[in-house]
Short mmCIF file of C-alpha atoms and ligand atoms in Angstrom, two decimals:
data_model
loop_
_atom_site.label_atom_id
_atom_site.label_comp_id
_atom_site.label_asym_id
_atom_site.label_seq_id
_atom_site.Cartn_x
_atom_site.Cartn_y
_atom_site.Cartn_z
CA MET A 263 13.98 -28.24 -37.49
CA GLU A 264 17.06 -29.36 -35.58
CA ARG A 265 18.87 -26.33 -34.09
CA ASP A 266 22.53 -26.26 -33.22
CA TYR A 267 22.27 -23.23 -30.90
CA ARG A 268 21.02 -22.81 -27.38
CA ALA A 269 19.06 -19.63 -27.90
CA HIS A 270 18.55 -16.83 -30.33
CA VAL A 271 19.35 -13.31 -29.16
CA LEU A 272 18.13 -10.29 -31.06
CA ILE A 273 20.22 -7.24 -30.38
CA PHE A 274 18.96 -3.80 -31.31
CA PRO A 275 21.61 -1.21 -30.50
CA TYR A 276 20.95 2.50 -30.54
CA PRO A 277 21.38 3.11 -34.30
CA THR A 278 24.34 5.44 -34.26
CA GLN A 279 28.03 4.72 -34.92
CA GLY A 280 29.15 4.54 -31.30
CA HIS A 281 26.73 1.73 -30.46
CA ILE A 282 27.05 -0.48 -33.51
CA ASN A 283 30.51 -1.96 -33.05
CA PRO A 284 30.36 -2.67 -29.33
CA THR A 285 27.09 -4.55 -29.75
CA LEU A 286 28.47 -6.34 -32.86
CA GLN A 287 31.39 -7.57 -30.73
CA PHE A 288 28.98 -8.63 -27.99
CA ALA A 289 26.92 -10.55 -30.55
CA LYS A 290 30.00 -12.34 -31.84
CA ARG A 291 31.03 -13.25 -28.34
CA LEU A 292 27.57 -14.77 -27.71
CA VAL A 293 27.87 -16.76 -30.89
CA SER A 294 31.24 -18.09 -29.88
CA LYS A 295 29.57 -19.48 -26.77
CA GLY A 296 26.87 -21.32 -28.60
CA LEU A 297 24.09 -18.82 -29.14
CA LYS A 298 22.62 -17.43 -32.35
CA ALA A 299 22.56 -13.66 -32.58
CA THR A 300 20.87 -11.19 -34.89
CA LEU A 301 21.94 -7.58 -34.86
CA ALA A 302 19.16 -5.28 -36.01
CA THR A 303 20.15 -1.98 -37.53
CA THR A 304 18.33 0.63 -39.55
CA ILE A 305 18.29 0.74 -43.35
CA PHE A 306 20.36 3.89 -43.05
CA ILE A 307 23.10 2.22 -41.03
CA HIS A 308 22.93 -0.91 -43.13
CA LYS A 309 23.50 1.06 -46.33
CA SER A 310 25.97 3.61 -45.14
CA THR A 311 28.23 1.29 -43.17
CA GLN A 312 28.58 -1.20 -46.06
CA ILE A 313 28.90 -4.16 -43.73
CA GLU A 314 31.83 -6.29 -44.83
CA PRO A 315 30.87 -9.86 -45.80
CA GLY A 316 33.22 -11.38 -43.24
CA CYS A 317 32.19 -8.98 -40.51
CA VAL A 318 28.95 -10.75 -39.64
CA ASN A 319 28.84 -14.43 -40.37
CA GLY A 320 27.90 -17.89 -39.21
CA ARG A 321 25.23 -17.66 -36.59
CA ALA A 322 25.46 -13.87 -36.36
CA ARG A 323 23.61 -11.90 -38.95
CA CYS A 324 22.49 -8.37 -39.50
CA ASP A 325 18.92 -7.51 -40.29
CA GLU A 326 17.61 -4.13 -41.19
CA LEU A 327 14.55 -2.38 -39.85
CA GLY A 328 12.26 -0.33 -41.99
CA PHE A 329 13.71 3.18 -41.55
CA ALA A 330 14.42 5.29 -44.51
CA GLU A 331 17.47 7.53 -44.44
CA ALA A 332 16.50 10.87 -42.92
CA GLY A 333 17.94 14.32 -43.56
CA SER A 334 18.82 15.33 -40.05
CA THR A 335 19.65 13.54 -36.83
CA GLU A 336 16.38 14.80 -35.25
CA ALA A 337 14.36 13.51 -38.20
CA TYR A 338 16.21 10.17 -38.05
CA LEU A 339 15.55 9.77 -34.37
CA GLU A 340 11.94 10.87 -34.74
CA ARG A 341 11.48 8.27 -37.43
CA LEU A 342 13.14 5.66 -35.21
CA GLU A 343 10.60 6.41 -32.43
CA ALA A 344 7.67 6.41 -34.82
CA VAL A 345 8.32 3.17 -36.64
CA GLY A 346 11.00 1.41 -34.66
CA SER A 347 8.85 -0.69 -32.43
CA ARG A 348 6.55 -1.72 -35.26
CA THR A 349 9.36 -2.80 -37.54
CA LEU A 350 11.14 -4.49 -34.67
CA ALA A 351 7.95 -6.47 -33.93
CA GLU A 352 7.75 -7.40 -37.61
CA LEU A 353 11.34 -8.59 -37.56
CA ILE A 354 10.70 -10.76 -34.47
CA ASP A 355 7.69 -12.21 -36.27
CA ARG A 356 9.69 -12.84 -39.44
CA LEU A 357 12.46 -14.60 -37.54
CA ALA A 358 9.89 -16.76 -35.77
CA GLN A 359 8.28 -17.68 -39.11
CA SER A 360 11.62 -18.62 -40.53
CA GLY A 361 12.08 -21.15 -37.78
CA HIS A 362 14.44 -19.02 -35.62
CA PRO A 363 12.22 -17.55 -32.89
CA VAL A 364 13.91 -14.96 -30.68
CA ASN A 365 14.47 -15.98 -27.04
CA CYS A 366 15.97 -12.75 -25.82
CA LEU A 367 15.86 -9.14 -26.89
CA VAL A 368 18.74 -6.73 -26.02
CA PRO A 369 17.23 -3.39 -26.99
CA LEU A 370 18.47 0.12 -27.32
CA ASP A 371 17.78 2.41 -24.46
CA VAL A 372 14.20 3.45 -25.33
CA THR A 373 11.98 5.08 -22.86
CA THR A 374 8.91 5.58 -24.99
CA VAL A 375 7.43 3.35 -27.67
CA THR A 376 5.05 4.83 -30.22
CA LEU A 377 2.73 2.50 -32.05
CA PRO A 378 -0.09 3.25 -34.40
CA VAL A 379 -3.38 4.11 -32.59
CA MET A 380 -1.89 3.52 -29.17
CA PRO A 381 -0.95 6.09 -26.56
CA ALA A 382 2.80 6.52 -26.06
CA LEU A 383 3.93 3.56 -23.97
CA GLU A 384 6.72 3.66 -21.51
CA ILE A 385 8.63 0.42 -20.98
CA PRO A 386 6.55 -0.54 -17.86
CA ASP A 387 3.37 -0.13 -19.92
CA ILE A 388 4.37 -2.73 -22.56
CA PRO A 389 3.01 -6.26 -22.35
CA SER A 390 5.62 -8.41 -20.65
CA PHE A 391 5.73 -10.88 -23.52
CA CYS A 392 7.26 -8.01 -25.52
CA SER A 393 9.34 -6.17 -22.94
CA ASP A 394 10.63 -9.33 -21.29
CA ILE A 395 10.53 -11.88 -24.09
CA GLY A 396 13.42 -13.83 -22.68
CA SER A 397 11.23 -14.93 -19.76
CA TYR A 398 8.25 -16.01 -21.81
CA PRO A 399 9.36 -17.20 -25.22
CA ALA A 400 6.53 -19.72 -25.50
CA TYR A 401 3.96 -17.10 -24.50
CA LEU A 402 5.28 -14.65 -27.12
CA GLN A 403 4.99 -17.42 -29.74
CA LEU A 404 1.48 -18.16 -28.63
CA VAL A 405 0.46 -14.53 -28.98
CA LEU A 406 2.17 -14.17 -32.37
CA ASP A 407 0.56 -17.38 -33.60
CA GLN A 408 -2.92 -16.01 -32.70
CA PHE A 409 -2.45 -13.35 -35.33
CA LYS A 410 -0.96 -15.52 -38.07
CA ASN A 411 -4.08 -16.11 -40.11
CA VAL A 412 -6.01 -13.13 -39.00
CA GLU A 413 -6.31 -11.65 -42.52
CA SER A 414 -7.92 -14.76 -43.94
CA ALA A 415 -10.50 -15.28 -41.19
CA ASP A 416 -14.12 -14.60 -42.16
CA TRP A 417 -14.67 -12.74 -38.92
CA VAL A 418 -12.49 -11.65 -36.02
CA PRO A 419 -14.87 -10.93 -33.16
CA PHE A 420 -13.25 -9.26 -30.16
CA ASN A 421 -14.31 -8.36 -26.64
CA SER A 422 -14.48 -4.57 -26.72
CA PHE A 423 -16.84 -1.97 -28.12
CA ASP A 424 -16.38 0.71 -30.78
CA LYS A 425 -16.44 3.73 -28.46
CA LEU A 426 -13.99 2.28 -26.05
CA GLU A 427 -11.22 1.79 -28.59
CA GLU A 428 -12.40 3.84 -31.52
CA GLN A 429 -9.06 4.19 -33.31
CA MET A 430 -7.99 0.63 -32.60
CA VAL A 431 -11.26 -0.74 -33.96
CA LYS A 432 -10.78 1.27 -37.21
CA TRP A 433 -7.17 0.21 -37.50
CA MET A 434 -8.15 -3.46 -37.13
CA GLU A 435 -11.08 -3.15 -39.53
CA GLU A 436 -8.68 -1.96 -42.21
CA ARG A 437 -6.57 -5.09 -41.79
CA CYS A 438 -9.12 -7.85 -41.25
CA LYS A 439 -12.79 -8.52 -40.67
CA ALA A 440 -12.60 -7.40 -37.02
CA ILE A 441 -15.83 -6.73 -35.23
CA ALA A 442 -16.18 -5.48 -31.65
CA ILE A 443 -18.96 -7.54 -30.09
CA GLY A 444 -18.48 -6.69 -26.41
CA PRO A 445 -18.61 -6.13 -23.60
CA THR A 446 -19.20 -9.85 -23.12
CA LEU A 447 -20.64 -9.48 -19.67
CA PRO A 448 -23.82 -11.47 -18.89
CA SER A 449 -26.77 -9.58 -20.33
CA MET A 450 -28.52 -9.42 -16.91
CA PHE A 451 -25.88 -6.88 -15.76
CA LEU A 452 -26.18 -4.73 -18.87
CA ASP A 453 -28.95 -4.53 -21.44
CA LYS A 454 -31.11 -7.43 -19.99
CA ARG A 455 -32.10 -8.53 -23.49
CA VAL A 456 -30.94 -12.12 -23.36
CA GLU A 457 -33.50 -14.40 -21.74
CA GLY A 458 -32.67 -17.04 -19.21
CA ASP A 459 -29.33 -15.42 -18.42
CA GLU A 460 -29.45 -15.94 -14.66
CA ASN A 461 -27.33 -19.00 -14.67
CA TYR A 462 -24.59 -17.11 -16.36
CA SER A 463 -21.19 -18.38 -15.42
CA ILE A 464 -18.88 -21.29 -15.74
CA ASN A 465 -16.31 -21.16 -12.91
CA LEU A 466 -12.95 -22.85 -12.66
CA TYR A 467 -13.21 -22.43 -8.93
CA LYS A 468 -16.21 -22.75 -6.60
CA PRO A 469 -17.33 -19.43 -5.17
CA ASP A 470 -16.63 -19.28 -1.42
CA LYS A 471 -19.64 -20.17 0.78
CA VAL A 472 -18.95 -17.29 3.20
CA GLY A 473 -21.90 -14.88 3.03
CA TYR A 474 -19.97 -11.99 1.50
CA MET A 475 -22.94 -10.72 -0.54
CA LYS A 476 -25.09 -10.41 2.60
CA TRP A 477 -22.14 -8.71 4.27
CA LEU A 478 -21.97 -6.22 1.39
CA ASP A 479 -25.65 -5.49 1.90
CA THR A 480 -24.82 -4.09 5.32
CA LYS A 481 -22.29 -1.58 3.99
CA ALA A 482 -22.84 2.00 2.74
CA VAL A 483 -22.77 2.86 -0.94
CA GLY A 484 -19.21 2.98 -2.37
CA SER A 485 -17.55 2.18 0.96
CA VAL A 486 -15.96 -1.21 0.28
CA VAL A 487 -12.65 -2.02 -1.42
CA TYR A 488 -12.74 -5.25 -3.51
CA ILE A 489 -9.40 -6.87 -4.15
CA SER A 490 -8.76 -9.65 -6.66
CA PHE A 491 -5.88 -10.77 -8.87
CA GLY A 492 -7.80 -13.07 -11.16
CA SER A 493 -7.23 -16.75 -11.80
CA MET A 494 -3.51 -16.92 -12.50
CA ALA A 495 -1.42 -14.27 -10.83
CA GLU A 496 0.90 -15.45 -8.05
CA LEU A 497 2.11 -12.69 -5.78
CA THR A 498 5.29 -12.85 -3.75
CA GLU A 499 4.99 -13.12 -0.01
CA LYS A 500 6.40 -9.60 0.30
CA GLN A 501 3.78 -8.24 -2.10
CA MET A 502 1.06 -10.04 -0.17
CA GLU A 503 2.25 -8.50 3.09
CA GLU A 504 2.45 -5.00 1.58
CA LEU A 505 -1.03 -5.41 0.15
CA ALA A 506 -2.44 -6.48 3.52
CA LEU A 507 -0.79 -3.64 5.36
CA GLY A 508 -1.87 -1.14 2.69
CA ILE A 509 -5.46 -2.28 2.99
CA LYS A 510 -5.29 -2.24 6.77
CA GLY A 511 -3.63 1.20 6.79
CA CYS A 512 -6.40 2.91 4.84
CA ASN A 513 -8.99 1.61 7.34
CA LYS A 514 -11.74 0.83 4.83
CA TYR A 515 -14.02 -2.16 4.58
CA TYR A 516 -12.63 -4.73 2.22
CA LEU A 517 -13.53 -8.00 0.47
CA TRP A 518 -10.30 -9.74 -0.68
CA VAL A 519 -10.06 -12.75 -2.96
CA VAL A 520 -7.05 -14.91 -2.13
CA ARG A 521 -7.10 -18.22 -4.03
CA GLU A 522 -6.59 -21.41 -1.93
CA THR A 523 -3.09 -21.86 -3.36
CA GLU A 524 -2.11 -18.25 -2.43
CA LYS A 525 -3.45 -18.36 1.14
CA LYS A 526 -0.26 -19.63 2.70
CA LYS A 527 1.44 -16.33 1.78
CA LEU A 528 -0.90 -14.21 3.88
CA PRO A 529 0.84 -12.57 6.83
CA ALA A 530 -1.10 -14.25 9.68
CA LYS A 531 -0.62 -11.57 12.39
CA SER A 532 -1.59 -8.61 10.25
CA ILE A 533 -4.62 -10.44 8.93
CA GLU A 534 -5.82 -11.20 12.47
CA ASP A 535 -5.58 -7.49 13.28
CA MET A 536 -7.74 -6.46 10.32
CA GLU A 537 -10.44 -9.11 10.56
CA ASP A 538 -13.06 -6.72 11.89
CA LYS A 539 -13.01 -4.61 8.69
CA GLY A 540 -13.41 -7.24 6.04
CA ILE A 541 -13.64 -10.70 4.59
CA ILE A 542 -11.16 -12.87 2.76
CA VAL A 543 -12.61 -15.40 0.35
CA THR A 544 -11.03 -18.00 -1.89
CA TRP A 545 -13.18 -17.09 -4.95
CA SER A 546 -16.13 -14.73 -5.45
CA LYS A 547 -18.90 -14.23 -7.94
CA GLN A 548 -16.89 -11.22 -9.10
CA ILE A 549 -19.41 -9.67 -11.46
CA GLU A 550 -22.05 -9.71 -8.69
CA VAL A 551 -19.58 -8.12 -6.31
CA LEU A 552 -18.65 -5.42 -8.79
CA ALA A 553 -22.32 -4.77 -9.50
CA HIS A 554 -23.05 -4.27 -5.74
CA GLU A 555 -23.48 -0.64 -4.86
CA ALA A 556 -21.36 -0.98 -1.71
CA VAL A 557 -18.23 -1.56 -3.76
CA GLY A 558 -16.39 1.75 -4.41
CA CYS A 559 -12.97 0.60 -5.51
CA PHE A 560 -11.46 -2.44 -7.21
CA VAL A 561 -7.78 -3.26 -6.59
CA THR A 562 -7.02 -5.39 -9.60
CA HIS A 563 -4.26 -7.06 -11.57
CA SER A 564 -5.85 -5.51 -14.70
CA GLY A 565 -6.64 -8.74 -16.58
CA TRP A 566 -8.79 -7.81 -19.56
CA ASN A 567 -11.93 -9.47 -18.18
CA SER A 568 -11.67 -7.84 -14.79
CA THR A 569 -10.98 -4.50 -16.48
CA MET A 570 -14.00 -4.78 -18.74
CA GLU A 571 -16.21 -5.93 -15.88
CA ALA A 572 -15.25 -2.99 -13.65
CA LEU A 573 -15.50 -0.55 -16.51
CA CYS A 574 -18.94 -1.80 -17.53
CA LEU A 575 -20.20 -1.71 -13.94
CA GLY A 576 -18.76 1.69 -13.18
CA VAL A 577 -16.27 0.70 -10.50
CA PRO A 578 -13.09 2.83 -10.22
CA MET A 579 -9.86 0.81 -10.26
CA VAL A 580 -6.47 0.74 -8.59
CA CYS A 581 -4.28 -1.17 -11.08
CA VAL A 582 -1.52 -3.45 -9.84
CA PRO A 583 -0.62 -5.20 -13.10
CA GLN A 584 1.56 -8.26 -12.99
CA TRP A 585 2.40 -9.53 -16.50
CA THR A 586 1.26 -10.13 -20.11
CA ASP A 587 -1.29 -7.55 -21.33
CA GLN A 588 -2.01 -6.22 -17.82
CA PRO A 589 0.45 -3.26 -17.83
CA THR A 590 -1.05 -2.01 -21.09
CA ASN A 591 -4.60 -2.42 -19.83
CA ALA A 592 -3.60 -0.43 -16.75
CA LYS A 593 -2.26 2.34 -18.96
CA PHE A 594 -5.61 2.61 -20.69
CA VAL A 595 -7.53 2.57 -17.33
CA ALA A 596 -5.41 5.41 -15.89
CA ASP A 597 -4.48 7.55 -18.86
CA VAL A 598 -6.95 6.91 -21.65
CA TRP A 599 -10.31 6.20 -20.06
CA GLY A 600 -9.58 7.91 -16.76
CA VAL A 601 -11.36 5.36 -14.60
CA GLY A 602 -8.57 4.59 -12.10
CA VAL A 603 -4.95 4.97 -11.15
CA ARG A 604 -1.92 2.73 -11.55
CA ALA A 605 0.04 1.96 -8.44
CA ARG A 606 3.82 2.58 -8.68
CA VAL A 607 6.24 -0.17 -7.93
CA ASP A 608 9.53 0.08 -6.02
CA ASP A 609 12.89 -0.89 -7.53
CA LYS A 610 12.16 -4.53 -6.80
CA GLY A 611 8.84 -4.42 -8.62
CA CYS A 612 6.76 -4.45 -5.41
CA VAL A 613 3.89 -2.03 -4.65
CA ARG A 614 4.48 -0.84 -1.14
CA ARG A 615 1.83 -0.43 1.56
CA GLU A 616 1.93 3.40 1.45
CA GLU A 617 1.31 3.38 -2.29
CA ILE A 618 -1.60 0.95 -2.00
CA GLY A 619 -3.16 3.11 0.67
CA PHE A 620 -2.56 6.27 -1.28
CA CYS A 621 -4.12 4.88 -4.46
CA ILE A 622 -7.20 3.54 -2.69
CA ARG A 623 -7.82 6.94 -1.09
CA GLU A 624 -7.07 8.73 -4.32
CA VAL A 625 -9.77 6.74 -6.13
CA MET A 626 -12.34 6.81 -3.32
CA GLU A 627 -11.99 10.30 -1.90
CA GLY A 628 -8.81 11.96 -3.17
CA GLU A 629 -8.21 14.82 -5.56
CA LYS A 630 -8.90 12.81 -8.70
CA SER A 631 -11.78 10.78 -7.29
CA GLU A 632 -14.68 12.98 -8.60
CA GLU A 633 -13.33 12.92 -12.14
CA ILE A 634 -12.67 9.19 -11.96
CA LYS A 635 -16.18 8.52 -10.71
CA ARG A 636 -17.65 10.70 -13.44
CA ASN A 637 -15.67 8.85 -16.10
CA ALA A 638 -16.67 5.50 -14.59
CA LYS A 639 -20.34 6.44 -14.88
CA LYS A 640 -19.86 7.60 -18.50
CA TRP A 641 -18.16 4.35 -19.63
CA LYS A 642 -20.78 2.25 -17.86
CA ALA A 643 -23.46 4.02 -19.91
CA PHE A 644 -21.51 3.65 -23.13
CA ALA A 645 -20.97 -0.07 -22.51
CA LYS A 646 -24.67 -0.66 -22.04
CA GLU A 647 -25.50 1.44 -25.12
CA ALA A 648 -23.17 -0.69 -27.27
CA LEU A 649 -25.30 -3.80 -26.64
CA GLU A 650 -28.77 -2.24 -26.72
CA GLU A 651 -30.84 -2.46 -29.85
CA GLY A 652 -29.04 -0.52 -32.60
CA GLY A 653 -25.92 -0.08 -30.52
CA SER A 654 -22.49 -0.69 -32.18
CA SER A 655 -21.88 -4.17 -30.81
CA ASP A 656 -25.54 -5.20 -31.36
CA LYS A 657 -25.22 -4.11 -35.00
CA ASN A 658 -22.00 -6.04 -35.40
CA ILE A 659 -23.59 -9.18 -33.99
CA GLU A 660 -26.49 -8.65 -36.46
CA LYS A 661 -23.99 -8.43 -39.33
CA PHE A 662 -22.36 -11.64 -38.23
CA VAL A 663 -25.74 -13.40 -38.02
CA ALA A 664 -26.84 -12.05 -41.39
CA SER A 665 -23.81 -13.58 -43.06
CA PHE A 666 -25.30 -17.02 -42.64
CA VAL A 667 -27.87 -17.91 -45.29
CA LYS A 668 -30.78 -20.00 -44.07
CA PRO A 669 -30.66 -23.48 -45.64
C1 UDX B 167 -5.71 -14.03 -18.10
C2 UDX B 167 -4.53 -13.11 -18.07
O1 UDX B 167 -3.84 -13.20 -16.81
C3 UDX B 167 -4.94 -11.69 -18.31
O2 UDX B 167 -3.83 -10.82 -18.38
C4 UDX B 167 -5.64 -11.61 -19.65
O3 UDX B 167 -6.09 -10.26 -19.90
C5 UDX B 167 -6.79 -12.59 -19.68
O4 UDX B 167 -6.39 -13.89 -19.35
P1 UDX B 167 -6.93 -13.72 -15.54
O5 UDX B 167 -5.58 -13.43 -14.93
O6 UDX B 167 -7.67 -14.81 -14.97
O7 UDX B 167 -6.81 -13.86 -17.13
O8 UDX B 167 -7.74 -12.37 -15.34
P2 UDX B 167 -9.05 -11.77 -15.95
O9 UDX B 167 -8.96 -11.60 -17.45
O10 UDX B 167 -9.36 -10.56 -15.17
O11 UDX B 167 -10.19 -12.87 -15.70
C6 UDX B 167 -10.54 -13.27 -14.44
C7 UDX B 167 -12.00 -13.73 -14.46
O12 UDX B 167 -12.23 -14.47 -13.31
C8 UDX B 167 -12.97 -12.53 -14.51
O13 UDX B 167 -14.02 -12.84 -15.41
C9 UDX B 167 -13.51 -12.50 -13.11
O14 UDX B 167 -14.85 -12.09 -13.04
C10 UDX B 167 -13.38 -13.93 -12.66
N1 UDX B 167 -13.21 -14.02 -11.19
C11 UDX B 167 -12.05 -13.65 -10.64
C12 UDX B 167 -14.24 -14.51 -10.45
O15 UDX B 167 -15.32 -14.85 -10.97
N2 UDX B 167 -14.08 -14.60 -9.12
C13 UDX B 167 -12.95 -14.26 -8.47
O16 UDX B 167 -12.88 -14.32 -7.27
C14 UDX B 167 -11.90 -13.71 -9.26
#
C-alpha cells in the first residue's frame, strides 16, 4: 500500500482531562508536518468527551483502549494499570494489521506495566522492541508476525519447561497448542538419553584455539568469572572499558569472550595489566565452559539461550541486558528465579566498573550469594528432571510424536 506519510506515531496520553488536549494538539502538529498520528484514549474518555467530528481528522484519529468506565478515580487508574498495556499492545497489532504499523510510541508516564502471568515490569524490564519501538520498527513487526497464526498451528513448541514458567505455560496452553519442550541443551549435559550427542553444536563462529578449557582445569571450583555477550550485541567503547576495569577491580580469574569485530574496542593498557588473571577469546564452546566446575559466575547479556544454558548448568548470573527480550529475561533471573542479579546502568545506559565489581562479588561471595547458589542448584535439578523419562518436557515430546500416525 502506498503511504503518503513519513511515519505513524501512536500517542497514549495519561487518560485524564489535563493530558488529552495538549497531546491532541501535539498530534495535530505532527500531522501538519507530514506524519500520521493516532491518539489512544480509554473508552471512558472516548464516551464522556464526545469527540467532535472535526476535532480529529485526516491523518489524526482517535482510538479507544479496552477500559470500562470505573466508579472512582482509584478504580479507573487501577484498571488502567491492569489492562492498559495489553490493550495498547492489541491496538498496536491492529494498526499493523490494517497496514498502518506504528513507528513511534509516545506513552503516558507509566512506571509499572502489569501483564497477565508476568511479574510487574518497570520500563527498563520491558523488551526494547516494545519500550523503544521507534528504534526497531522492523523488529517489532517481526515479533508481532511470529504470533500471527499461532492459534491455527498444530503445535507451538517452545524452549522452556513447565516448572520454570508455570503460569505462562498454562496461559499459552489456553490460547494455542503450546508445548514446552526444553531446555534444548545437548542431552550430554542434562539427561544423557540421546545417543551420539557428542558432536552437538553448529557454530557461526569457530571456537578460539587458545587452550581455555585446560586453563579452567587449573582453577579452583567456582573461582572463575565467565563473560560473554552472545553473537550479536555490540558494546560501546566506554562500556567495554568499564567492563574491563570492573573485572580487573574485583581481582578474580576470568574468561572473556570478545568477538573478533569487537576486539578493537578493548582498552589496550588496562587489558595488558590484567593479563595474568585471565584469558580473552574470540568465541568459546560456551556450554562446555558453563558446565566446567571452575566457573562460578556468568556475566551475560541475558540472551534467552545463554540464560537457559546457565540456569540448566547451575551457574549464577550477573545480567547486563542490552536490547530485545534481554531486559525481561534479566528480570526473571534476578526477581523470579533468584539465580543472579541485574547490574544497574548510569544515566547514559552504561554499567560502571564499580557496579560490575559489586555484582560479581555479590553473586560469588556477597550477602545474596548463598541463596543464589541454592536456587541455581534447584533449577539445574528441575531442568534435568523435565527431560528425564516421564518429565514434563519428555511427556510433551511424546505427545508430539504420538500425533503422527504410522503410514
Ligand atoms: C539473540 C538475541 O540477541 C537474544 O536476545 C535472544 O534471546 C536470542 O537471539 P544472542 O544475542 O546470540 O541471541 O544470545 P543467546 O540467545 O544467548 O545465544 C547465544 C548462543 O551462542 C548461546 O547458545 C551460546 O552458548 C553461544 N555462544 C556464545 C557460544 O557458543 N560461544 C560464545 O563464545 C558465545
